mmCIF file of C-alpha atoms and ligand atoms in Angstrom:
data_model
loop_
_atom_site.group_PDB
_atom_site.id
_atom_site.type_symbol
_atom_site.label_atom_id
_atom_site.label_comp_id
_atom_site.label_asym_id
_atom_site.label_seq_id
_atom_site.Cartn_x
_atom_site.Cartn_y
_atom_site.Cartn_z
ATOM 1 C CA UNK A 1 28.305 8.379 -82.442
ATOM 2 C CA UNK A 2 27.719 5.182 -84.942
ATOM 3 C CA UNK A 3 28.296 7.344 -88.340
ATOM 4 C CA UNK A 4 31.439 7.400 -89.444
ATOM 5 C CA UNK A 5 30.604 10.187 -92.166
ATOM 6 C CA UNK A 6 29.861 13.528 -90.506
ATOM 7 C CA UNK A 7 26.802 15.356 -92.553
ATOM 8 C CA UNK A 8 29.543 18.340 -93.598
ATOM 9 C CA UNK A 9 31.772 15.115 -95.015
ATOM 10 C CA UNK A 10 28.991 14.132 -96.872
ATOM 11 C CA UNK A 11 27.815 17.486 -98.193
ATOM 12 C CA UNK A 12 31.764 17.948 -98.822
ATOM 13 C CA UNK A 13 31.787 14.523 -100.787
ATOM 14 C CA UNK A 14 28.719 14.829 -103.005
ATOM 15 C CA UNK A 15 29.105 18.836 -104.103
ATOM 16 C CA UNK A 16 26.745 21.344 -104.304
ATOM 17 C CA UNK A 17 24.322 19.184 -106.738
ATOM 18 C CA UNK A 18 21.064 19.545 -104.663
ATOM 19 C CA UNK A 19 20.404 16.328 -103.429
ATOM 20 C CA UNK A 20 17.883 15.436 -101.272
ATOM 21 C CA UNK A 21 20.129 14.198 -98.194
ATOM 22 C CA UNK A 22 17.912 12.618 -95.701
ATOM 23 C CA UNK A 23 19.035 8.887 -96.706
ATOM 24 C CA UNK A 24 16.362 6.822 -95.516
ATOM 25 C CA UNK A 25 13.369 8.647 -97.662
ATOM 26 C CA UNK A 26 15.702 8.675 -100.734
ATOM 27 C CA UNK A 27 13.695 7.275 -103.263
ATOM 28 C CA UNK A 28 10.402 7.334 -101.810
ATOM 29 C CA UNK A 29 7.571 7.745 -103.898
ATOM 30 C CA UNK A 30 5.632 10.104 -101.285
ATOM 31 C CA UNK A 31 8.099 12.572 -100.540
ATOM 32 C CA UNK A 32 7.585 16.006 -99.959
ATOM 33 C CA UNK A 33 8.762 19.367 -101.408
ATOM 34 C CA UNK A 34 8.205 20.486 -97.667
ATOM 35 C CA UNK A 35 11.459 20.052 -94.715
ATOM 36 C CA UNK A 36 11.490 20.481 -91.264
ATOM 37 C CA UNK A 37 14.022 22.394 -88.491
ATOM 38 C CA UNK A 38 14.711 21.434 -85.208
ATOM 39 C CA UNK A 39 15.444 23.818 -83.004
ATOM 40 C CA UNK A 40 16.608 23.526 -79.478
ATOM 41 C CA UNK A 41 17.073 26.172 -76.551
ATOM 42 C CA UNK A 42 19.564 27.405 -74.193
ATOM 43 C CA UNK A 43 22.157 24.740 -74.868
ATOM 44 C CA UNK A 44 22.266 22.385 -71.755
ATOM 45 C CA UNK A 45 24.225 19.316 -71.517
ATOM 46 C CA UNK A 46 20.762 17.579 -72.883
ATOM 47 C CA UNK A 47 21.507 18.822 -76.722
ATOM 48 C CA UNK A 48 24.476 16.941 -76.833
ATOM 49 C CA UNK A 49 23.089 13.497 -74.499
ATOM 50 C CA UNK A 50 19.845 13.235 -76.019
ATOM 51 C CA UNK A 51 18.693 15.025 -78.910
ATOM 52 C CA UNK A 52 22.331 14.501 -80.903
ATOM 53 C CA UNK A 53 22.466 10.711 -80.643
ATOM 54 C CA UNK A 54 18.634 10.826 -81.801
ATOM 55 C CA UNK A 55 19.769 13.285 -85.035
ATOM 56 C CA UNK A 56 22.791 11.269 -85.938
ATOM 57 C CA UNK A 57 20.518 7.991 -86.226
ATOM 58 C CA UNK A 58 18.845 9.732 -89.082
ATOM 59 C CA UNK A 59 21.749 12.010 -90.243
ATOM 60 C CA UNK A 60 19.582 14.461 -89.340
ATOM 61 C CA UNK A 61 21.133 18.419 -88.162
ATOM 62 C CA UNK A 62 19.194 20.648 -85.869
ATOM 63 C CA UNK A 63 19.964 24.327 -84.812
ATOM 64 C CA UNK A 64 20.580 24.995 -81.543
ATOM 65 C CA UNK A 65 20.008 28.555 -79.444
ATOM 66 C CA UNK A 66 23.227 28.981 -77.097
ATOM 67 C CA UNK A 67 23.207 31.464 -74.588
ATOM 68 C CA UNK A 68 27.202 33.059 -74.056
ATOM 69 C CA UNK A 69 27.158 33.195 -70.410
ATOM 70 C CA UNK A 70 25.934 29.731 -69.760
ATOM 71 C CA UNK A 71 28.792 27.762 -71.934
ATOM 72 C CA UNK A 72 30.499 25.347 -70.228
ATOM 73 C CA UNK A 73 28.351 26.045 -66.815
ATOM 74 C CA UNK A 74 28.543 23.468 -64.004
ATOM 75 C CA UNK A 75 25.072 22.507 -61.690
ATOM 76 C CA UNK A 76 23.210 25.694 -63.224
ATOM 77 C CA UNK A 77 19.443 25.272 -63.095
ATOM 78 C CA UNK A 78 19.616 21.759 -61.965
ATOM 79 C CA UNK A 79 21.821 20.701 -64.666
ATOM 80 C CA UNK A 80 24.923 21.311 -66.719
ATOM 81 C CA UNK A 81 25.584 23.310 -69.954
ATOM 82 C CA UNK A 82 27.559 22.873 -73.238
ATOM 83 C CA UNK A 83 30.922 23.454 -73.794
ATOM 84 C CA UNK A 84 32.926 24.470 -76.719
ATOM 85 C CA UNK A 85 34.250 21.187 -77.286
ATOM 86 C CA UNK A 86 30.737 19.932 -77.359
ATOM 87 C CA UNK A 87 29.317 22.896 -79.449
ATOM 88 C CA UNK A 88 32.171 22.165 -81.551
ATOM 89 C CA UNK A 89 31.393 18.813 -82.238
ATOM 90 C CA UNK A 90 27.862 19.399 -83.316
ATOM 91 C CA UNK A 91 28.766 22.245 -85.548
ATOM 92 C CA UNK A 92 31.108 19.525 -87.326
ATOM 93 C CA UNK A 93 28.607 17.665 -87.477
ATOM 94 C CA UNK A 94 26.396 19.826 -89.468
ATOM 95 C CA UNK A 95 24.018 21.652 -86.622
ATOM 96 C CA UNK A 96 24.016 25.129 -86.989
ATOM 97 C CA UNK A 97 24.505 27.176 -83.409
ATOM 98 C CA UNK A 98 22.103 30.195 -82.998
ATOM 99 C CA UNK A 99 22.477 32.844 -80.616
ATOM 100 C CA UNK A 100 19.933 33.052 -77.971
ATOM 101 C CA UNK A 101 21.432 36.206 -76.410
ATOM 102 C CA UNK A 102 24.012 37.044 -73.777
ATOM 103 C CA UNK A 103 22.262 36.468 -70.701
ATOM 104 C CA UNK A 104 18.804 35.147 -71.777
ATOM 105 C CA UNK A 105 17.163 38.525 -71.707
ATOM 106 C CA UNK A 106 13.451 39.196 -72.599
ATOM 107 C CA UNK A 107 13.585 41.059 -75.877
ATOM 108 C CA UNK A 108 9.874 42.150 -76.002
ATOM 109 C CA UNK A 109 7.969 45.118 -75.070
ATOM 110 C CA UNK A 110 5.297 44.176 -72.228
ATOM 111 C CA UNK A 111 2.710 46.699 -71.435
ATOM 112 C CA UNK A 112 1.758 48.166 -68.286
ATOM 113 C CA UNK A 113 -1.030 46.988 -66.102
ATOM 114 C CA UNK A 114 -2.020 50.041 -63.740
ATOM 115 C CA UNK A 115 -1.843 53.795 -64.488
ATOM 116 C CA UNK A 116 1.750 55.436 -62.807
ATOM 117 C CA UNK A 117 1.780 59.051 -61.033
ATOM 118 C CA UNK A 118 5.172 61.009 -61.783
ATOM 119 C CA UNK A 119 6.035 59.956 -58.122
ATOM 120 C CA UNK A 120 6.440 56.044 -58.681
ATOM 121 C CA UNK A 121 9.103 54.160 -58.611
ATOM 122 C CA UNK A 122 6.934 50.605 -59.313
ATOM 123 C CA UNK A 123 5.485 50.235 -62.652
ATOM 124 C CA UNK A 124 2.730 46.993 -62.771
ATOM 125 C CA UNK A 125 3.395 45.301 -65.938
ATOM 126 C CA UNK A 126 1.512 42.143 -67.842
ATOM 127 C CA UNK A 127 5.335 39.951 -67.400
ATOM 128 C CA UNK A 128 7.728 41.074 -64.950
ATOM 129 C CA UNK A 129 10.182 39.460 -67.188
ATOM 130 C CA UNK A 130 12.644 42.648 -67.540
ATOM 131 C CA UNK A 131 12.853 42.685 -63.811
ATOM 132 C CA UNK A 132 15.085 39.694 -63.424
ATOM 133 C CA UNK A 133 18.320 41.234 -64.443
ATOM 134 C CA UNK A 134 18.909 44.426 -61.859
ATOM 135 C CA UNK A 135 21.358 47.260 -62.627
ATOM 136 C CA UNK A 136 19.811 47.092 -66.709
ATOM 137 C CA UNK A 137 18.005 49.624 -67.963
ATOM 138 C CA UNK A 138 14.644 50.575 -69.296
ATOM 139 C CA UNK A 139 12.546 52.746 -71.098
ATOM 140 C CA UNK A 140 8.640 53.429 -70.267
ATOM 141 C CA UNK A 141 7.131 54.606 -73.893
ATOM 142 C CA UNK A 142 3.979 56.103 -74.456
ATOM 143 C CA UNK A 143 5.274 56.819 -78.113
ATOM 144 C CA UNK A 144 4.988 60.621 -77.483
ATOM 145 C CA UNK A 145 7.299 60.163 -74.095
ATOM 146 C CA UNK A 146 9.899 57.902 -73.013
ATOM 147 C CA UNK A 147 11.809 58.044 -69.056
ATOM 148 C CA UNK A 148 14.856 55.614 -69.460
ATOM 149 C CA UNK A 149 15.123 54.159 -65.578
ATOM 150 C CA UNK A 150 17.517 51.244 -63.812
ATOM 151 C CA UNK A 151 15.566 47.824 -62.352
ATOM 152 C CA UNK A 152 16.294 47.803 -59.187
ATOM 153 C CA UNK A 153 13.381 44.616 -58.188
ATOM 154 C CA UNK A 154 10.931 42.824 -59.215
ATOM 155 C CA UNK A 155 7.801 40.696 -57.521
ATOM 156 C CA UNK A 156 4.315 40.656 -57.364
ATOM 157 C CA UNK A 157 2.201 42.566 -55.567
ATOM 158 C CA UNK A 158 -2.071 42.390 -54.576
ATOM 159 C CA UNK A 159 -1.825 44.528 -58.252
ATOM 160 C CA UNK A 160 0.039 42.004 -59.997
ATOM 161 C CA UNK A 161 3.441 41.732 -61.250
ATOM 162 C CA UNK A 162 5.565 44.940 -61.130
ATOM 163 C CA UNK A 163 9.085 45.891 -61.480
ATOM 164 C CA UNK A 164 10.355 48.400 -59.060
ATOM 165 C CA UNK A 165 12.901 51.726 -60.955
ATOM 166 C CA UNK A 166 15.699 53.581 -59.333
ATOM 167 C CA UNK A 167 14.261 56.724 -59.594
ATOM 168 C CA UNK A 168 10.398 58.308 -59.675
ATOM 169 C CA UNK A 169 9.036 58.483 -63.577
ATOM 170 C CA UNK A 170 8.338 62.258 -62.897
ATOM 171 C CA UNK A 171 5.306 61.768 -65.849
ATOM 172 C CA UNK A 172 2.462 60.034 -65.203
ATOM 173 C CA UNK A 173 1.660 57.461 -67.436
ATOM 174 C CA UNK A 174 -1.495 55.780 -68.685
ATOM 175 C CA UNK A 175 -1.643 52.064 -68.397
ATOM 176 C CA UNK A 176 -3.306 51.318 -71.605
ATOM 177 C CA UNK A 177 -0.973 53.115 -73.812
ATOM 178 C CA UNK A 178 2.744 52.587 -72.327
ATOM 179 C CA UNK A 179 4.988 49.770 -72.794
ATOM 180 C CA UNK A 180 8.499 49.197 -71.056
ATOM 181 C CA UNK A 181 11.081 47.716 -72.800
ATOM 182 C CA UNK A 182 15.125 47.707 -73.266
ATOM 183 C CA UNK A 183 16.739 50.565 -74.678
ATOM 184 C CA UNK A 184 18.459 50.339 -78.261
ATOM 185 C CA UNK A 185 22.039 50.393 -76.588
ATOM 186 C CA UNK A 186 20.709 47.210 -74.331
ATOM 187 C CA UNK A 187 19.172 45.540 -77.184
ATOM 188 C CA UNK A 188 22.257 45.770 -79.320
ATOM 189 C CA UNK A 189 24.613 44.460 -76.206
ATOM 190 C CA UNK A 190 22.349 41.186 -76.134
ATOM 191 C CA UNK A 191 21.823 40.660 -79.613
ATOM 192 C CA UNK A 192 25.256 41.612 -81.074
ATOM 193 C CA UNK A 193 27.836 40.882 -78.699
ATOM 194 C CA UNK A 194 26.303 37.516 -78.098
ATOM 195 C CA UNK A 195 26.564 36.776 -81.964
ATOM 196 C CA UNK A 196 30.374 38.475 -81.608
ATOM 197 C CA UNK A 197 31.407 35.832 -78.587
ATOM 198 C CA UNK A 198 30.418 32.892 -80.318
ATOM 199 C CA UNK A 199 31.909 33.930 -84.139
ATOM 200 C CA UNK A 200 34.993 34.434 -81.422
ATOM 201 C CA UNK A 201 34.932 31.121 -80.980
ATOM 202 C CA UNK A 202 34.837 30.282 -84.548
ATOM 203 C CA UNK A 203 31.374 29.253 -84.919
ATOM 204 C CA UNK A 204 29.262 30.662 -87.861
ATOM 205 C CA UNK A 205 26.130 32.405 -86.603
ATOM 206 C CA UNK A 206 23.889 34.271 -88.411
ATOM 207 C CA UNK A 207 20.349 33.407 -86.883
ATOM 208 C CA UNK A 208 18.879 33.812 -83.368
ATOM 209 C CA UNK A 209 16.428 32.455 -80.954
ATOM 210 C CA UNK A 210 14.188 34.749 -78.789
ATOM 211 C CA UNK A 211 14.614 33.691 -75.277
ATOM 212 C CA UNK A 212 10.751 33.134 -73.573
ATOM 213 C CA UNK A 213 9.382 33.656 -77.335
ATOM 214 C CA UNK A 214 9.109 37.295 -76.065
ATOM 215 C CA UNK A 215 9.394 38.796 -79.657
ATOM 216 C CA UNK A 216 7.177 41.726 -81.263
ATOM 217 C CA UNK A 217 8.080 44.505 -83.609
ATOM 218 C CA UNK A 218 10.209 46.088 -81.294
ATOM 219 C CA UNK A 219 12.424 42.883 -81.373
ATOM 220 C CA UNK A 220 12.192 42.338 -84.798
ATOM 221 C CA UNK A 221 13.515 45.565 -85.769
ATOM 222 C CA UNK A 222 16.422 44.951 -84.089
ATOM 223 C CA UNK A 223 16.994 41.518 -84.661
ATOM 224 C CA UNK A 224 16.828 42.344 -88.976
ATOM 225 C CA UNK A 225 19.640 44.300 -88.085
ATOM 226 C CA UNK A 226 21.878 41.729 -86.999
ATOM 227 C CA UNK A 227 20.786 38.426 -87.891
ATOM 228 C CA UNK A 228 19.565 36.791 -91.015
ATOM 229 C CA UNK A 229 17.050 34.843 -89.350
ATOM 230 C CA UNK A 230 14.731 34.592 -86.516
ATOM 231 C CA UNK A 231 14.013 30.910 -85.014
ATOM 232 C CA UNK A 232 10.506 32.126 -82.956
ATOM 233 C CA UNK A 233 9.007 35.592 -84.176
ATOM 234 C CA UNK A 234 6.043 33.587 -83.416
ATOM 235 C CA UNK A 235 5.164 31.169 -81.482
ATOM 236 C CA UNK A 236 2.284 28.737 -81.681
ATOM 237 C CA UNK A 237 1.864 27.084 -84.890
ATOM 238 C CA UNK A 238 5.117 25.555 -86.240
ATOM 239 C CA UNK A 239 3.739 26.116 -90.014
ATOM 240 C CA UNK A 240 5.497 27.966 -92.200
ATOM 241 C CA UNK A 241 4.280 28.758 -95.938
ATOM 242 C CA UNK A 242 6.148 27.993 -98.809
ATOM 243 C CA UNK A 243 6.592 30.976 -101.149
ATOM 244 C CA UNK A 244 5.552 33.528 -98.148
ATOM 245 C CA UNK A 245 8.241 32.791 -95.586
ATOM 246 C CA UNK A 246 10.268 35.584 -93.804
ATOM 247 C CA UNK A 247 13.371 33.980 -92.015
ATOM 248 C CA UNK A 248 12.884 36.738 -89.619
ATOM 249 C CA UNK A 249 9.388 36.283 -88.998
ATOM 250 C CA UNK A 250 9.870 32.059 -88.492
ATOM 251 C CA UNK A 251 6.482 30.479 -87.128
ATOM 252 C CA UNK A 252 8.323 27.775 -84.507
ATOM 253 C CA UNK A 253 5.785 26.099 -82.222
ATOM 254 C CA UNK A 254 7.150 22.920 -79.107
ATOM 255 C CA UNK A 255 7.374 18.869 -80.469
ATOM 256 C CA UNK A 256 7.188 17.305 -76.959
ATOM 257 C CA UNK A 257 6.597 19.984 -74.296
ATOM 258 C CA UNK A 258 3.144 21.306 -74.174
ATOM 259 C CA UNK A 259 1.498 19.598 -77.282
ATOM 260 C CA UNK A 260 0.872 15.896 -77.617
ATOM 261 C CA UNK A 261 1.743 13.164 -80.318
ATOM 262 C CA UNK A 262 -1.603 13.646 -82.141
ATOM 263 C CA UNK A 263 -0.887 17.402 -82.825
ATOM 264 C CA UNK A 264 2.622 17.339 -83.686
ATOM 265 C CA UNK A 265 1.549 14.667 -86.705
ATOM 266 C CA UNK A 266 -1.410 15.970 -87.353
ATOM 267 C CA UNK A 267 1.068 19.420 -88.141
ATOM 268 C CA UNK A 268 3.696 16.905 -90.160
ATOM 269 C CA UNK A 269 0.679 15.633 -91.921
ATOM 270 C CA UNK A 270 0.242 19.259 -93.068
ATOM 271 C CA UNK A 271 4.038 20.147 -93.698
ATOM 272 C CA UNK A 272 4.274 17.451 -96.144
ATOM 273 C CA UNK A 273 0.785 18.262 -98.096
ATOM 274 C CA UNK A 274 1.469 21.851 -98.463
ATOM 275 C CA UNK A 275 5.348 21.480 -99.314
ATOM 276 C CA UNK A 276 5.786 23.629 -96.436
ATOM 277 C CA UNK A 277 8.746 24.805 -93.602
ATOM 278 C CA UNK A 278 8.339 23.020 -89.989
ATOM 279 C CA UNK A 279 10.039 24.847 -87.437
ATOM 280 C CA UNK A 280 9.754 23.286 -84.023
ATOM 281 C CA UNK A 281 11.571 22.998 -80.992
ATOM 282 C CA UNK A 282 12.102 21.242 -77.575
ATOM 283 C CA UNK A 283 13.939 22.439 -74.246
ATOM 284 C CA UNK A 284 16.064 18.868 -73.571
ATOM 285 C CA UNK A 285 16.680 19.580 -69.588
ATOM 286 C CA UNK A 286 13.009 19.037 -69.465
ATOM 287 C CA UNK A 287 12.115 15.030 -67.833
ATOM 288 C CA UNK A 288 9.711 14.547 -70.475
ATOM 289 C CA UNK A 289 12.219 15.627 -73.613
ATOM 290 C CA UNK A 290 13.831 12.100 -74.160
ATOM 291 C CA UNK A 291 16.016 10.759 -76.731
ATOM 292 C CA UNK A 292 13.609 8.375 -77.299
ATOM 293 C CA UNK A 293 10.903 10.822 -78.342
ATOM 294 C CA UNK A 294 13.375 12.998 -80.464
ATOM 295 C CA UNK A 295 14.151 9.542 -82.301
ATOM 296 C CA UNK A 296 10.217 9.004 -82.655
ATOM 297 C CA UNK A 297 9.534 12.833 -84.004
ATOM 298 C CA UNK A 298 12.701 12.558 -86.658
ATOM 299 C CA UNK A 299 10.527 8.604 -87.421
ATOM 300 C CA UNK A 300 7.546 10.310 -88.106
ATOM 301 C CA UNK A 301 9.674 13.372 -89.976
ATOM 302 C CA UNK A 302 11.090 10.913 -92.088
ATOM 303 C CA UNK A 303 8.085 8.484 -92.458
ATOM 304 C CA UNK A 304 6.356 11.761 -94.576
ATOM 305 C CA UNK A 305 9.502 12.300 -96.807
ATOM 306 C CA UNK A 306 10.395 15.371 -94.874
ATOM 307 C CA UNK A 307 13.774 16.795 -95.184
ATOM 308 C CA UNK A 308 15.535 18.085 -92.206
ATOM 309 C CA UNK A 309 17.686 20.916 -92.303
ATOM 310 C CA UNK A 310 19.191 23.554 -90.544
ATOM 311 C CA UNK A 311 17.627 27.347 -89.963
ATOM 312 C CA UNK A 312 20.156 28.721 -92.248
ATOM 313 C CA UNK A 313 19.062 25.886 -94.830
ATOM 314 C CA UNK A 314 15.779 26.689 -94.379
ATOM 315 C CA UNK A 315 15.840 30.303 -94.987
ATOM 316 C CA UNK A 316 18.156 29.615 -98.276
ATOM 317 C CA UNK A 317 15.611 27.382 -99.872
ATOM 318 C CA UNK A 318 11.802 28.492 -98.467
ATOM 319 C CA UNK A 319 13.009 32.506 -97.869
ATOM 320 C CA UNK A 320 12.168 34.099 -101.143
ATOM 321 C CA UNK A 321 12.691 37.781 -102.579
ATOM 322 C CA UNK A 322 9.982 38.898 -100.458
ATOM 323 C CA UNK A 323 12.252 38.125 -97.273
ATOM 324 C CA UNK A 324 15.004 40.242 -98.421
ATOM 325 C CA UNK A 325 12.895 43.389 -99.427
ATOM 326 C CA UNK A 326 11.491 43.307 -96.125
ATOM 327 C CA UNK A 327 14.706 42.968 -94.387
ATOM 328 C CA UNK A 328 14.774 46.720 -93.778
ATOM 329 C CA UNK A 329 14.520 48.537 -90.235
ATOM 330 C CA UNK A 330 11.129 50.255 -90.278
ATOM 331 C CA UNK A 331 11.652 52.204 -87.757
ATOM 332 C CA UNK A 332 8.356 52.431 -86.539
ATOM 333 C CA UNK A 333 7.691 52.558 -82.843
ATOM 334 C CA UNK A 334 6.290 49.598 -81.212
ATOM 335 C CA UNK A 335 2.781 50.005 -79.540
ATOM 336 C CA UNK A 336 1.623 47.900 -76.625
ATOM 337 C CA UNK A 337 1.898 44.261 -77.096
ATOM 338 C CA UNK A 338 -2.070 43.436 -76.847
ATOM 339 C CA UNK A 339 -3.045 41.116 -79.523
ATOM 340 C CA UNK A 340 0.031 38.672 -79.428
ATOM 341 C CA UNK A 341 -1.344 35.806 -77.735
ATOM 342 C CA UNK A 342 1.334 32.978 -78.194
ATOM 343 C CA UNK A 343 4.164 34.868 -77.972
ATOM 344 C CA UNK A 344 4.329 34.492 -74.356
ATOM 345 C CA UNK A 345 4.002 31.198 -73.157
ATOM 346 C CA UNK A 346 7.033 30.379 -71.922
ATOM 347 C CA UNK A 347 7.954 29.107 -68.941
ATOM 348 C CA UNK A 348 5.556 26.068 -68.791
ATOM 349 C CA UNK A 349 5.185 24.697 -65.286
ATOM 350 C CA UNK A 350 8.408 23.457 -63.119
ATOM 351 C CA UNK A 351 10.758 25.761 -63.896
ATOM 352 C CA UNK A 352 12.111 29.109 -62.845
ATOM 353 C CA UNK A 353 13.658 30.827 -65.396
ATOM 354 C CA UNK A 354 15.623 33.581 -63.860
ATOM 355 C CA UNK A 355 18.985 33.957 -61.659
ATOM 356 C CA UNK A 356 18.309 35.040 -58.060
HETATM 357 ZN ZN1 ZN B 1 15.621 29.925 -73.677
#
């Protein structure tokens, strides 16, 4: 891979002592207080092709979100998937691996769309997200009432998108109040066993990635239980404030997909003014996610005196007190999801993200 140190050799060589390790900006007079954390989903071949060669160049790490059922998958969604050896090789090499869940299950609430009669079996929702994974569970909330039904289907009909239940709701249920969303006992299955599988493996994991960027309170409360930190609470803005930052409520926003050159250093520009935390990410099956334009985003990383570091680096040096003392369930039940905009953006265009 051209080094011949690994980043963990070098950490191992020079101690604990604190210093800055992104050797090219060593030294420079402009550097900034502020670092920045790549982080990449769902762990096809593409991490270790593309965006590792580009990392090593600058030895540079970068966190990425592996999904335990995919490891080591052959021709799956048009292309193939790391394997332990490969996930392996990158954790020796100082990336950190985060879980992004068992199965690559939404972990949101979504709220209804239509009113539902005690007869119904089909409940209209805003994503029919929850629908792609048949025989799982879920529960229809109003807060005051809950029905736990199975998925049997999913589609869209001349209401919208709906996922079809086993069994009638026997309660009706009004649109504008009522979510649906996984039970606790599904929730801990995709969040804990998926951390358990890959700690099997001897990796260490102690952060996740939301798959979709479907993540709300509901998630969150969950997700404190299990993890340390959070890679996308929120999606949209890959800023991250020095002094305020949560690890499980990590701003993470795209570097290639669905933004353009100007943006993403117009948003390093800020990083390095305001000392803060970049968090941003890139899906490497995608045509456009090269290793060419990893190596130019780590350029223009480095070019401000940014640091790059892991998640788990992050959170040690930008998540303060405040992090900690919030790191408590709150137990408080989730409402409908209006009023979180960006969390919901993904897929972009091209690609199907479900198994028939
Ligand atoms: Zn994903």
């Amino acid at each position: 891979m051209g080094t011949s140190l690994s980043r963990r050799h070098v950490l191992a060589a020079i101690g604990a002592g604190g210093i800055a390790l992104t050797t090219p900006a060593q030294g420079r007079a402009d550097s900034s207080a502020g670092a920045v954390v790549f982080v990449y989903d769902d762990g096809p071949i593409e991490d270790y092709t593309q965006a590792f060669p580009a990392h090593q160049a600058f030895d540079a790490p970068a966190s990425t979100g592996i999904v335990t059922e995919w490891i080591g998958r052959e021709n799956f969604m048009g292309t193939d998937w790391m394997d332990l050896e490969h996930l392996r090789e990158l954790e020796d090499a100082g990336w950190e691996i985060l879980s992004h869940t068992t199965e690559h299950t939404a972990l949101g609430t979504f709220a209804l769309t239509a009113d539902v009669e005690p007869s119904d079996r089909r409940i209209h929702v805003e994503r029919n997200r929850h629908g792609y994974y048949r025989g799982k569970d879920l529960e229809i909330t109003d807060g005051d009432h809950t029905v736990r039904r199975t998925v049997v289907d999913y589609g869209t009909d001349d209401v919208g998108q709906y996922i079809d239940l086993d069994e009638p709701l026997e309660r009706a249920f009004a649109a504008e109040e009522t979510v649906e969303r996984y039970p606790a006992d599904h929730m801990e299955e995709f969040l804990l066993e998926s951390r358990r599988e890959l700690e099997s493996y001897g990796f260490d994991v102690d952060g996740i990635l939301c798959p979709y960027d479907s993540c709300d309170d509901w998630t969150v409360e969950f997700v404190r239980q299990y993890y340390e930190t959070n890679a996308n609470a929120n999606h949209g803005s890959p800023i991250n404030d020095p002094g305020d930052y949560d690890p499980h409520e990590t701003n993470r926003d795209y570097f290639i997909e669905f933004t353009t050159r100007e943006a993403v250093k117009a948003d390093l520009d800020e990083i390095a003014a305001r000392d803060a935390l970049g968090v941003i990410g890139a899906h490497t099956f995608k045509e456009e996610v090269t290793e060419d334009r990893i190596y130019e985003t780590l350029q223009w990383v480095d070019d401000r005196g940014l640091e790059v570091l892991t998640l788990r680096e992050a959170a040690e040096r930008f998540g303060g007190t405040a992090a900690s003392a919030r790191s408590q369930p709150t137990g408080r039940l989730t409402g409908p999801v209006r009023g979180m905009p960006h969390r919901d953006r993904f897929p972009g265009p091209g690609r199907v993200w479900y198994r028939p």
